[in-house]
mmCIF file of C-alpha atoms in Angstrom:
data_model
loop_
_atom_site.group_PDB
_atom_site.id
_atom_site.type_symbol
_atom_site.label_atom_id
_atom_site.label_comp_id
_atom_site.label_asym_id
_atom_site.label_seq_id
_atom_site.Cartn_x
_atom_site.Cartn_y
_atom_site.Cartn_z
ATOM 1 C CA MET D 1 -223.535 62.863 -142.208
ATOM 2 C CA VAL D 2 -222.988 65.470 -144.937
ATOM 3 C CA ASP D 3 -223.145 68.298 -142.378
ATOM 4 C CA GLU D 4 -220.654 66.477 -140.180
ATOM 5 C CA ARG D 5 -218.210 65.990 -143.060
ATOM 6 C CA VAL D 6 -218.525 69.669 -144.004
ATOM 7 C CA ALA D 7 -217.890 70.688 -140.363
ATOM 8 C CA VAL D 8 -214.816 68.466 -140.177
ATOM 9 C CA TRP D 9 -213.524 69.875 -143.461
ATOM 10 C CA LEU D 10 -214.010 73.451 -142.248
ATOM 11 C CA ARG D 11 -212.316 72.775 -138.889
ATOM 12 C CA ALA D 12 -209.280 71.497 -140.749
ATOM 13 C CA ARG D 13 -209.124 74.681 -142.882
ATOM 14 C CA THR D 14 -210.067 77.513 -140.520
ATOM 15 C CA ALA D 15 -207.897 80.116 -142.261
ATOM 16 C CA HIS D 16 -209.489 79.404 -145.642
ATOM 17 C CA ALA D 17 -212.985 79.409 -144.164
ATOM 18 C CA ASP D 18 -212.421 82.755 -142.423
ATOM 19 C CA ALA D 19 -211.026 84.269 -145.623
ATOM 20 C CA VAL D 20 -214.090 83.160 -147.590
ATOM 21 C CA ILE D 21 -216.394 84.624 -144.925
ATOM 22 C CA VAL D 22 -214.531 87.953 -144.978
ATOM 23 C CA ILE D 23 -214.653 88.147 -148.760
ATOM 24 C CA ALA D 24 -218.395 87.449 -148.717
ATOM 25 C CA LEU D 25 -219.015 90.127 -146.063
ATOM 26 C CA ILE D 26 -216.960 92.704 -147.974
ATOM 27 C CA ALA D 27 -218.882 91.911 -151.151
ATOM 28 C CA VAL D 28 -222.224 92.429 -149.371
ATOM 29 C CA CYS D 29 -221.045 95.707 -147.810
ATOM 30 C CA PHE D 30 -219.751 96.986 -151.150
ATOM 31 C CA LEU D 31 -223.025 96.079 -152.831
ATOM 32 C CA ALA D 32 -224.985 97.929 -150.133
ATOM 33 C CA GLY D 33 -222.685 100.946 -150.444
ATOM 34 C CA ALA D 34 -223.074 101.011 -154.199
ATOM 35 C CA LEU D 35 -226.864 100.992 -153.864
ATOM 36 C CA VAL D 36 -226.848 104.066 -151.594
ATOM 37 C CA ASP D 37 -223.975 105.781 -153.395
ATOM 38 C CA ALA D 38 -221.788 105.782 -150.265
ATOM 39 C CA GLY D 39 -218.586 107.767 -150.007
ATOM 40 C CA ALA D 40 -214.998 106.550 -150.019
ATOM 41 C CA ASP D 41 -214.866 106.539 -146.208
ATOM 42 C CA TYR D 42 -217.659 103.944 -146.156
ATOM 43 C CA PHE D 43 -215.682 101.512 -148.291
ATOM 44 C CA ALA D 44 -212.406 102.224 -146.494
ATOM 45 C CA PHE D 45 -213.879 101.534 -143.051
ATOM 46 C CA SER D 46 -215.709 98.458 -144.338
ATOM 47 C CA VAL D 47 -212.466 96.928 -145.547
ATOM 48 C CA ALA D 48 -210.534 97.970 -142.419
ATOM 49 C CA LEU D 49 -213.149 96.442 -140.092
ATOM 50 C CA LEU D 50 -213.577 93.133 -141.916
ATOM 51 C CA VAL D 51 -210.069 92.225 -143.116
ATOM 52 C CA PRO D 52 -208.692 91.590 -139.564
ATOM 53 C CA LEU D 53 -211.295 88.833 -139.183
ATOM 54 C CA THR D 54 -209.254 86.763 -141.666
ATOM 55 C CA TRP D 55 -206.850 85.764 -138.860
ATOM 56 C CA ARG D 56 -209.366 85.962 -136.016
ATOM 57 C CA ARG D 57 -208.867 82.321 -134.919
ATOM 58 C CA ARG D 58 -205.113 82.273 -135.430
ATOM 59 C CA TRP D 59 -204.403 85.490 -133.510
ATOM 60 C CA PRO D 60 -207.733 86.386 -131.820
ATOM 61 C CA GLU D 61 -206.309 89.098 -129.525
ATOM 62 C CA TRP D 62 -204.551 91.016 -132.313
ATOM 63 C CA SER D 63 -207.529 90.675 -134.660
ATOM 64 C CA ALA D 64 -209.934 92.008 -132.018
ATOM 65 C CA ALA D 65 -207.555 94.846 -131.130
ATOM 66 C CA VAL D 66 -207.401 96.027 -134.754
ATOM 67 C CA VAL D 67 -211.196 95.818 -135.071
ATOM 68 C CA ALA D 68 -211.635 97.815 -131.841
ATOM 69 C CA VAL D 69 -209.237 100.553 -132.978
ATOM 70 C CA VAL D 70 -210.877 100.863 -136.410
ATOM 71 C CA ALA D 71 -214.367 100.927 -134.832
ATOM 72 C CA LEU D 72 -213.280 103.676 -132.419
ATOM 73 C CA VAL D 73 -211.781 105.730 -135.269
ATOM 74 C CA GLN D 74 -214.989 105.206 -137.263
ATOM 75 C CA TRP D 75 -217.137 106.456 -134.368
ATOM 76 C CA ALA D 76 -214.906 109.474 -133.813
ATOM 77 C CA THR D 77 -214.625 110.576 -137.451
ATOM 78 C CA VAL D 78 -217.838 109.706 -139.278
ATOM 79 C CA GLN D 79 -220.449 109.554 -136.525
ATOM 80 C CA ALA D 80 -222.209 112.637 -137.954
ATOM 81 C CA THR D 81 -221.974 111.587 -141.590
ATOM 82 C CA THR D 82 -221.793 107.931 -142.503
ATOM 83 C CA GLY D 83 -222.621 106.735 -138.996
ATOM 84 C CA ALA D 84 -223.066 102.992 -138.419
ATOM 85 C CA LEU D 85 -221.891 100.584 -141.114
ATOM 86 C CA PRO D 86 -222.994 97.073 -142.056
ATOM 87 C CA ALA D 87 -219.338 96.168 -141.531
ATOM 88 C CA ASP D 88 -219.787 96.904 -137.810
ATOM 89 C CA ILE D 89 -220.838 93.248 -137.610
ATOM 90 C CA ALA D 90 -217.076 92.750 -137.159
ATOM 91 C CA VAL D 91 -217.383 93.954 -133.535
ATOM 92 C CA PRO D 92 -219.670 91.148 -132.218
ATOM 93 C CA LEU D 93 -217.708 88.656 -134.346
ATOM 94 C CA ALA D 94 -214.499 89.788 -132.647
ATOM 95 C CA VAL D 95 -216.144 89.528 -129.213
ATOM 96 C CA TYR D 96 -217.358 86.002 -130.086
ATOM 97 C CA THR D 97 -213.873 84.987 -131.212
ATOM 98 C CA LEU D 98 -212.257 86.283 -128.016
ATOM 99 C CA ALA D 99 -214.759 84.380 -125.861
ATOM 100 C CA ALA D 100 -214.294 81.183 -127.879
ATOM 101 C CA TYR D 101 -210.557 81.062 -128.606
ATOM 102 C CA ALA D 102 -208.596 83.668 -126.616
ATOM 103 C CA ASP D 103 -207.349 83.627 -123.033
ATOM 104 C CA ARG D 104 -209.795 84.348 -120.237
ATOM 105 C CA TRP D 105 -208.495 87.869 -119.649
ATOM 106 C CA ALA D 106 -208.847 88.712 -123.352
ATOM 107 C CA SER D 107 -212.381 87.311 -123.368
ATOM 108 C CA ARG D 108 -213.422 89.552 -120.448
ATOM 109 C CA ALA D 109 -211.627 92.552 -121.943
ATOM 110 C CA GLY D 110 -213.446 91.992 -125.234
ATOM 111 C CA LEU D 111 -216.810 91.946 -123.441
ATOM 112 C CA VAL D 112 -216.044 95.191 -121.606
ATOM 113 C CA ALA D 113 -214.814 96.878 -124.809
ATOM 114 C CA GLY D 114 -217.889 95.686 -126.711
ATOM 115 C CA LEU D 115 -220.251 97.063 -124.064
ATOM 116 C CA ALA D 116 -218.357 100.378 -124.091
ATOM 117 C CA GLY D 117 -218.739 100.507 -127.866
ATOM 118 C CA ALA D 118 -222.472 99.790 -127.509
ATOM 119 C CA ALA D 119 -222.783 102.720 -125.123
ATOM 120 C CA LEU D 120 -220.974 105.032 -127.558
ATOM 121 C CA GLY D 121 -223.155 103.788 -130.404
ATOM 122 C CA GLY D 122 -226.325 104.374 -128.409
ATOM 123 C CA TRP D 123 -225.165 107.896 -127.635
ATOM 124 C CA SER D 124 -224.429 108.790 -131.300
ATOM 125 C CA TRP D 125 -227.083 106.810 -133.171
ATOM 126 C CA PRO D 126 -229.688 107.340 -134.484
ATOM 127 C CA GLN D 127 -228.411 110.600 -136.005
ATOM 128 C CA LEU D 128 -231.859 112.086 -136.502
ATOM 129 C CA PRO D 129 -233.351 114.132 -133.680
ATOM 130 C CA MET D 130 -234.865 111.458 -131.432
ATOM 131 C CA PRO D 131 -235.927 111.244 -127.788
ATOM 132 C CA VAL D 132 -233.516 109.853 -125.220
ATOM 133 C CA SER D 133 -235.455 106.609 -125.074
ATOM 134 C CA ALA D 134 -234.549 105.912 -128.724
ATOM 135 C CA HIS D 135 -230.842 106.277 -127.930
ATOM 136 C CA VAL D 136 -231.265 104.039 -124.896
ATOM 137 C CA LEU D 137 -233.047 101.445 -127.036
ATOM 138 C CA VAL D 138 -230.245 101.513 -129.630
ATOM 139 C CA GLY D 139 -227.605 101.204 -126.911
ATOM 140 C CA VAL D 140 -229.420 98.315 -125.254
ATOM 141 C CA SER D 141 -229.822 96.561 -128.607
ATOM 142 C CA LEU D 142 -226.140 96.931 -129.411
ATOM 143 C CA ALA D 143 -225.197 95.752 -125.898
ATOM 144 C CA GLY D 144 -227.524 92.752 -126.302
ATOM 145 C CA ALA D 145 -225.800 91.829 -129.553
ATOM 146 C CA VAL D 146 -222.409 92.049 -127.818
ATOM 147 C CA VAL D 147 -223.532 89.956 -124.836
ATOM 148 C CA ALA D 148 -225.147 87.385 -127.132
ATOM 149 C CA ALA D 149 -221.921 87.127 -129.146
ATOM 150 C CA TRP D 150 -219.873 86.736 -125.959
ATOM 151 C CA LEU D 151 -222.203 84.061 -124.557
ATOM 152 C CA GLY D 152 -222.094 82.204 -127.861
ATOM 153 C CA GLY D 153 -218.304 82.234 -127.799
ATOM 154 C CA ALA D 154 -218.225 81.094 -124.162
ATOM 155 C CA TRP D 155 -220.587 78.233 -125.011
ATOM 156 C CA GLN D 156 -218.358 77.258 -127.932
ATOM 157 C CA ARG D 157 -215.313 77.266 -125.612
ATOM 158 C CA ALA D 158 -217.133 75.094 -123.069
ATOM 159 C CA ARG D 159 -218.323 72.715 -125.781
ATOM 160 C CA ARG D 160 -214.825 72.407 -127.209
ATOM 161 C CA GLY D 161 -213.484 71.785 -123.711
ATOM 162 C CA GLU D 162 -216.000 68.985 -123.215
ATOM 163 C CA PHE D 163 -214.969 67.406 -126.504
ATOM 164 C CA GLU D 164 -211.302 67.652 -125.555
ATOM 165 C CA ALA D 165 -212.036 66.141 -122.141
ATOM 166 C CA LEU D 166 -213.962 63.313 -123.776
ATOM 167 C CA ALA D 167 -211.110 62.769 -126.205
ATOM 168 C CA ARG D 168 -208.612 62.611 -123.332
ATOM 169 C CA GLN D 169 -210.866 60.253 -121.402
ATOM 170 C CA THR D 170 -211.286 58.051 -124.458
ATOM 171 C CA ALA D 171 -207.531 57.960 -124.995
ATOM 172 C CA LEU D 172 -207.031 57.119 -121.318
ATOM 173 C CA LEU D 173 -209.596 54.328 -121.491
ATOM 174 C CA GLU D 174 -207.941 52.968 -124.615
ATOM 175 C CA ARG D 175 -204.549 52.960 -122.875
ATOM 176 C CA GLU D 176 -206.065 51.254 -119.842
ATOM 177 C CA GLN D 177 -207.695 48.675 -122.085
ATOM 178 C CA GLU D 178 -204.385 48.066 -123.828
ATOM 179 C CA GLN D 179 -202.676 47.663 -120.462
ATOM 180 C CA ARG D 180 -205.364 45.260 -119.244
ATOM 181 C CA THR D 181 -205.043 43.273 -122.450
ATOM 182 C CA ARG D 182 -201.262 43.226 -122.117
ATOM 183 C CA MET D 183 -201.502 42.126 -118.484
ATOM 184 C CA ALA D 184 -203.996 39.409 -119.426
ATOM 185 C CA VAL D 185 -201.641 38.155 -122.130
ATOM 186 C CA LEU D 186 -198.690 38.167 -119.723
ATOM 187 C CA SER D 187 -200.755 36.415 -117.078
ATOM 188 C CA GLU D 188 -201.824 33.756 -119.567
ATOM 189 C CA ARG D 189 -198.248 33.300 -120.727
ATOM 190 C CA ASN D 190 -197.099 32.865 -117.128
ATOM 191 C CA ARG D 191 -199.878 30.364 -116.509
ATOM 192 C CA ILE D 192 -198.935 28.348 -119.574
ATOM 193 C CA ALA D 193 -195.250 28.524 -118.614
ATOM 194 C CA ARG D 194 -196.042 27.242 -115.121
ATOM 195 C CA ASP D 195 -198.201 24.430 -116.489
ATOM 196 C CA ILE D 196 -195.593 23.333 -119.020
ATOM 197 C CA HIS D 197 -192.847 23.520 -116.403
ATOM 198 C CA ASP D 198 -194.836 21.403 -113.949
ATOM 199 C CA ILE D 199 -195.841 18.877 -116.602
ATOM 200 C CA LEU D 200 -192.418 18.448 -118.172
ATOM 201 C CA ALA D 201 -190.431 18.581 -114.931
ATOM 202 C CA HIS D 202 -192.591 15.881 -113.350
ATOM 203 C CA SER D 203 -192.806 13.685 -116.427
ATOM 204 C CA LEU D 204 -189.107 13.875 -117.231
ATOM 205 C CA ALA D 205 -188.191 13.143 -113.610
ATOM 206 C CA VAL D 206 -190.393 10.031 -113.645
ATOM 207 C CA ILE D 207 -189.080 8.983 -117.057
ATOM 208 C CA VAL D 208 -185.461 9.364 -115.905
ATOM 209 C CA ALA D 209 -186.130 7.385 -112.737
ATOM 210 C CA GLN D 210 -187.945 4.618 -114.643
ATOM 211 C CA SER D 211 -185.251 4.438 -117.324
ATOM 212 C CA ASP D 212 -182.474 4.207 -114.731
ATOM 213 C CA GLY D 213 -184.341 1.492 -112.878
ATOM 214 C CA GLY D 214 -185.064 -0.422 -116.074
ATOM 215 C CA ARG D 215 -181.448 -0.167 -117.210
ATOM 216 C CA TYR D 216 -180.160 -1.630 -113.932
ATOM 217 C CA ALA D 217 -182.822 -4.340 -113.819
ATOM 218 C CA ALA D 218 -182.572 -5.407 -117.483
ATOM 219 C CA PRO D 219 -179.658 -7.900 -117.163
ATOM 220 C CA ALA D 220 -181.195 -9.808 -114.254
ATOM 221 C CA GLU D 221 -184.946 -9.117 -114.547
ATOM 222 C CA PRO D 222 -185.995 -8.408 -118.148
ATOM 223 C CA ARG D 223 -189.644 -8.346 -117.071
ATOM 224 C CA ARG D 224 -189.046 -5.344 -114.817
ATOM 225 C CA ALA D 225 -187.239 -3.588 -117.646
ATOM 226 C CA VAL D 226 -190.276 -4.116 -119.884
ATOM 227 C CA GLU D 227 -192.526 -2.758 -117.134
ATOM 228 C CA ALA D 228 -190.281 0.290 -116.832
ATOM 229 C CA LEU D 229 -190.452 0.895 -120.570
ATOM 230 C CA THR D 230 -194.231 0.551 -120.452
ATOM 231 C CA ALA D 231 -194.405 3.076 -117.603
ATOM 232 C CA ILE D 232 -192.148 5.428 -119.569
ATOM 233 C CA GLY D 233 -194.475 5.198 -122.562
ATOM 234 C CA ASP D 234 -197.561 5.817 -120.438
ATOM 235 C CA GLN D 235 -195.916 8.765 -118.711
ATOM 236 C CA GLY D 236 -194.804 10.243 -122.034
ATOM 237 C CA ARG D 237 -198.269 9.965 -123.539
ATOM 238 C CA ALA D 238 -199.851 11.534 -120.457
ATOM 239 C CA ALA D 239 -197.326 14.383 -120.542
ATOM 240 C CA LEU D 240 -197.999 14.919 -124.240
ATOM 241 C CA ALA D 241 -201.760 15.117 -123.637
ATOM 242 C CA GLU D 242 -201.339 17.592 -120.774
ATOM 243 C CA THR D 243 -198.890 19.695 -122.793
ATOM 244 C CA ARG D 244 -201.341 19.850 -125.682
ATOM 245 C CA ARG D 245 -204.023 21.004 -123.295
ATOM 246 C CA ALA D 246 -201.744 23.657 -121.763
ATOM 247 C CA ILE D 247 -200.785 25.241 -125.085
ATOM 248 C CA GLY D 248 -204.050 24.565 -126.900
ATOM 249 C CA ILE D 249 -205.329 28.046 -126.060
ATOM 250 C CA LEU D 250 -202.587 29.525 -128.250
ATOM 251 C CA ARG D 251 -204.006 27.903 -131.370
ATOM 252 C CA GLU D 252 -206.939 29.760 -132.869
ATOM 253 C CA ASP D 253 -208.132 26.771 -134.862
ATOM 254 C CA ASP D 254 -208.381 24.555 -131.782
ATOM 255 C CA ARG D 255 -210.567 26.769 -129.595
ATOM 256 C CA ASP D 256 -213.787 25.138 -130.716
ATOM 257 C CA GLU D 257 -212.421 21.617 -130.394
ATOM 258 C CA PRO D 258 -213.019 19.538 -127.261
ATOM 259 C CA ASP D 259 -210.339 19.644 -124.592
ATOM 260 C CA PRO D 260 -207.995 16.689 -125.307
ATOM 261 C CA ALA D 261 -207.145 16.250 -121.623
ATOM 262 C CA PRO D 262 -209.351 17.477 -118.793
ATOM 263 C CA ALA D 263 -207.565 19.525 -116.168
ATOM 264 C CA PRO D 264 -206.170 17.283 -113.410
ATOM 265 C CA GLY D 265 -207.280 17.750 -109.842
ATOM 266 C CA ILE D 266 -207.227 16.279 -106.367
ATOM 267 C CA SER D 267 -208.905 13.105 -107.612
ATOM 268 C CA ASP D 268 -205.817 12.452 -109.746
ATOM 269 C CA LEU D 269 -203.402 12.525 -106.797
ATOM 270 C CA THR D 270 -203.749 8.760 -106.314
ATOM 271 C CA ARG D 271 -202.559 8.118 -109.863
ATOM 272 C CA LEU D 272 -199.758 10.640 -109.385
ATOM 273 C CA ALA D 273 -198.609 8.941 -106.191
ATOM 274 C CA GLY D 274 -198.725 5.570 -107.961
ATOM 275 C CA ASP D 275 -196.551 6.835 -110.813
ATOM 276 C CA LEU D 276 -193.963 8.123 -108.363
ATOM 277 C CA SER D 277 -194.054 4.909 -106.375
ATOM 278 C CA ASP D 278 -193.426 2.930 -109.556
ATOM 279 C CA ALA D 279 -190.517 5.277 -110.294
ATOM 280 C CA GLY D 280 -188.890 4.407 -106.967
ATOM 281 C CA LEU D 281 -190.268 7.053 -104.596
ATOM 282 C CA PRO D 282 -192.708 5.546 -102.066
ATOM 283 C CA VAL D 283 -195.513 8.058 -101.438
ATOM 284 C CA ASP D 284 -197.865 7.944 -98.464
ATOM 285 C CA LEU D 285 -200.951 9.912 -99.583
ATOM 286 C CA THR D 286 -203.674 11.118 -97.226
ATOM 287 C CA VAL D 287 -206.682 13.054 -98.546
ATOM 288 C CA ASP D 288 -209.270 14.193 -96.020
ATOM 289 C CA LEU D 289 -211.828 16.576 -97.535
ATOM 290 C CA ALA D 290 -215.151 17.542 -96.070
ATOM 291 C CA GLY D 291 -217.952 19.738 -97.287
ATOM 292 C CA GLU D 292 -218.818 20.742 -100.814
ATOM 293 C CA PRO D 293 -216.572 19.876 -103.773
ATOM 294 C CA LEU D 294 -213.660 22.206 -104.257
ATOM 295 C CA ASP D 295 -213.453 24.732 -107.032
ATOM 296 C CA THR D 296 -211.786 23.216 -110.094
ATOM 297 C CA GLY D 297 -209.140 25.940 -110.060
ATOM 298 C CA VAL D 298 -208.209 25.206 -106.442
ATOM 299 C CA SER D 299 -208.166 21.501 -107.214
ATOM 300 C CA LEU D 300 -205.758 22.097 -110.099
ATOM 301 C CA VAL D 301 -203.519 24.248 -107.863
ATOM 302 C CA VAL D 302 -203.331 21.459 -105.278
ATOM 303 C CA TYR D 303 -202.489 18.900 -107.952
ATOM 304 C CA ARG D 304 -199.722 21.061 -109.425
ATOM 305 C CA LEU D 305 -198.400 21.818 -105.951
ATOM 306 C CA VAL D 306 -198.148 18.145 -105.045
ATOM 307 C CA GLN D 307 -196.771 17.309 -108.498
ATOM 308 C CA GLU D 308 -193.983 19.891 -108.241
ATOM 309 C CA GLY D 309 -193.201 18.954 -104.638
ATOM 310 C CA LEU D 310 -192.856 15.253 -105.434
ATOM 311 C CA THR D 311 -190.845 16.030 -108.554
ATOM 312 C CA ASN D 312 -188.359 18.012 -106.465
ATOM 313 C CA ILE D 313 -188.082 15.097 -104.059
ATOM 314 C CA VAL D 314 -187.306 12.732 -106.952
ATOM 315 C CA LYS D 315 -184.641 15.101 -108.276
ATOM 316 C CA HIS D 316 -183.013 16.204 -105.026
ATOM 317 C CA ALA D 317 -183.816 13.941 -102.069
ATOM 318 C CA GLY D 318 -181.515 11.120 -103.154
ATOM 319 C CA THR D 319 -182.089 7.357 -103.240
ATOM 320 C CA GLY D 320 -184.093 5.633 -100.526
ATOM 321 C CA ALA D 321 -186.174 8.689 -99.735
ATOM 322 C CA ARG D 322 -189.835 8.485 -98.857
ATOM 323 C CA ALA D 323 -192.560 11.107 -99.212
ATOM 324 C CA GLU D 324 -195.667 11.905 -97.220
ATOM 325 C CA VAL D 325 -198.468 13.946 -98.756
ATOM 326 C CA SER D 326 -201.434 15.269 -96.792
ATOM 327 C CA VAL D 327 -204.400 17.188 -98.220
ATOM 328 C CA ARG D 328 -207.088 18.111 -95.715
ATOM 329 C CA VAL D 329 -209.619 20.765 -94.798
ATOM 330 C CA ASP D 330 -209.021 22.473 -91.495
ATOM 331 C CA ASP D 331 -210.724 25.616 -90.170
ATOM 332 C CA ALA D 332 -212.186 26.702 -93.534
ATOM 333 C CA CYS D 333 -208.770 26.344 -95.153
ATOM 334 C CA LEU D 334 -207.235 23.735 -97.377
ATOM 335 C CA GLN D 335 -203.990 22.498 -95.837
ATOM 336 C CA VAL D 336 -201.435 20.807 -98.099
ATOM 337 C CA SER D 337 -198.184 19.390 -96.759
ATOM 338 C CA ILE D 338 -195.461 17.458 -98.561
ATOM 339 C CA ARG D 339 -192.546 16.107 -96.590
ATOM 340 C CA ASP D 340 -189.634 13.788 -97.316
ATOM 341 C CA ASP D 341 -186.801 12.178 -95.377
ATOM 342 C CA GLY D 342 -184.097 12.614 -98.007
ATOM 343 C CA HIS D 343 -180.514 13.631 -97.295
ATOM 344 C CA SER D 344 -179.911 16.404 -99.875
ATOM 345 C CA GLU D 345 -178.226 19.526 -98.502
ATOM 346 C CA GLY D 346 -179.597 22.045 -101.055
ATOM 347 C CA GLY D 347 -181.903 20.430 -103.487
ATOM 348 C CA SER D 348 -185.544 20.805 -102.870
ATOM 349 C CA ALA D 349 -185.142 23.981 -100.880
ATOM 350 C CA SER D 350 -183.707 25.929 -103.771
ATOM 351 C CA ALA D 351 -185.780 28.798 -105.084
ATOM 352 C CA GLY D 352 -186.052 27.667 -108.699
ATOM 353 C CA TYR D 353 -188.678 28.457 -111.289
ATOM 354 C CA GLY D 354 -190.902 25.641 -109.996
ATOM 355 C CA LEU D 355 -190.985 27.122 -106.490
ATOM 356 C CA VAL D 356 -191.797 30.563 -107.894
ATOM 357 C CA GLY D 357 -194.603 29.062 -109.947
ATOM 358 C CA MET D 358 -196.025 27.281 -106.904
ATOM 359 C CA ARG D 359 -196.018 30.490 -104.876
ATOM 360 C CA GLU D 360 -197.804 32.340 -107.687
ATOM 361 C CA ARG D 361 -200.453 29.624 -107.988
ATOM 362 C CA VAL D 362 -201.163 29.627 -104.264
ATOM 363 C CA ALA D 363 -201.086 33.425 -103.990
ATOM 364 C CA ALA D 364 -203.638 33.689 -106.809
ATOM 365 C CA TYR D 365 -206.198 32.132 -104.436
ATOM 366 C CA GLY D 366 -205.175 34.199 -101.423
ATOM 367 C CA GLY D 367 -203.056 31.463 -99.887
ATOM 368 C CA SER D 368 -199.521 31.192 -98.555
ATOM 369 C CA MET D 369 -196.713 28.667 -98.939
ATOM 370 C CA GLU D 370 -193.481 27.854 -97.163
ATOM 371 C CA LEU D 371 -190.612 25.456 -97.870
ATOM 372 C CA ARG D 372 -188.088 24.669 -95.142
ATOM 373 C CA ARG D 373 -185.886 21.944 -93.787
ATOM 374 C CA ARG D 374 -187.518 19.648 -91.272
ATOM 375 C CA SER D 375 -186.384 20.178 -87.706
ATOM 376 C CA ASP D 376 -187.215 16.660 -86.515
ATOM 377 C CA SER D 377 -185.282 14.736 -89.202
ATOM 378 C CA ALA D 378 -183.614 15.001 -92.548
ATOM 379 C CA GLY D 379 -185.527 16.209 -95.580
ATOM 380 C CA HIS D 380 -187.779 19.137 -96.285
ATOM 381 C CA LEU D 381 -191.313 20.211 -95.583
ATOM 382 C CA LEU D 382 -193.472 22.086 -98.097
ATOM 383 C CA ARG D 383 -196.653 23.477 -96.625
ATOM 384 C CA ALA D 384 -199.424 25.491 -98.289
ATOM 385 C CA ARG D 385 -202.583 27.039 -96.904
ATOM 386 C CA ILE D 386 -205.454 28.109 -99.207
ATOM 387 C CA PRO D 387 -208.615 29.786 -97.848
ATOM 388 C CA LEU D 388 -211.767 28.050 -99.074
ATOM 389 C CA THR D 389 -213.625 31.216 -99.993
ATOM 390 C CA VAL D 390 -214.331 30.022 -103.567
ATOM 391 C CA ARG D 391 -216.646 27.084 -103.936
ATOM 392 C CA ARG D 392 -218.167 25.683 -107.030
#
């Protein structure tokens, strides 16, 4: 952990780190020169070779170019006197920097220039009379140092590229996760909006119908008015329980509490039809299911579909209308049809929010839905088809 913090600190202050390294190298070279009583040219070339490394990572091409020029001047002017210098370490450092931080062309040019310098160094050094093999050995050693520095820089470039690619991939994954989270939130909001719309639209339609019927019946039949008020109370309490269930997921402190109202399903269609019949809309319900029990999600979709369809009939079909509801399994599909014989011209065929919600619910399970006027008589026909590919 300490090494990692030091590395992070150094990466954030590359110019300062390079300056410290250069100062340390100059101090070592000066100390070595003082021990051997070197001449002024030794110190001058040492400074000229090492100082450009101060900006090696900021301007790698210019730094390497200055080092190459100084090294060439050194070889041409003092090859027979001072010869090689400890400061010549600047050459492989420049080659490493080009391979790690410069453009590709500069990296290759640095390698070629370094190998050319190794050949010149092998030709001139050692200065003592030595066999050709000694010069070849020196040249090969210098070339090996250059190649090693270049390979180290190339590895550093590749490693940095991998880190950058990982960073980009991580950022992309984070954005995708944020988008998935946002889509999940929007989907949940739409689901809650559909549920609340279906619950309130149905309940308010029944309450309005019951209250109108009770108001007209009150003067002559007080008992029917009381029954209407009782039905209104029951419907209101049921709507309140379902609304609490629909929005309960939004409350953090209620997530561990038991569900106050289990999700309705096909088994609740009889009660739904009875409520509508009591409100003045006779409903003929037929449920013909075969096979294994339906998935609870599909069952809820069917219930909401029938609930919204009957609610539209109450609101738009006019007085004296009747409704027929059929839920059956046919050819591995769940067929739902809701028809009425009302006389409304627009009404239930309008593309309101309820119809959009019904289409979304059915489409979520791979089904389709249509709403059209009946060709054989007055009224409308709502038909939905849901493939039974999901079973519990």
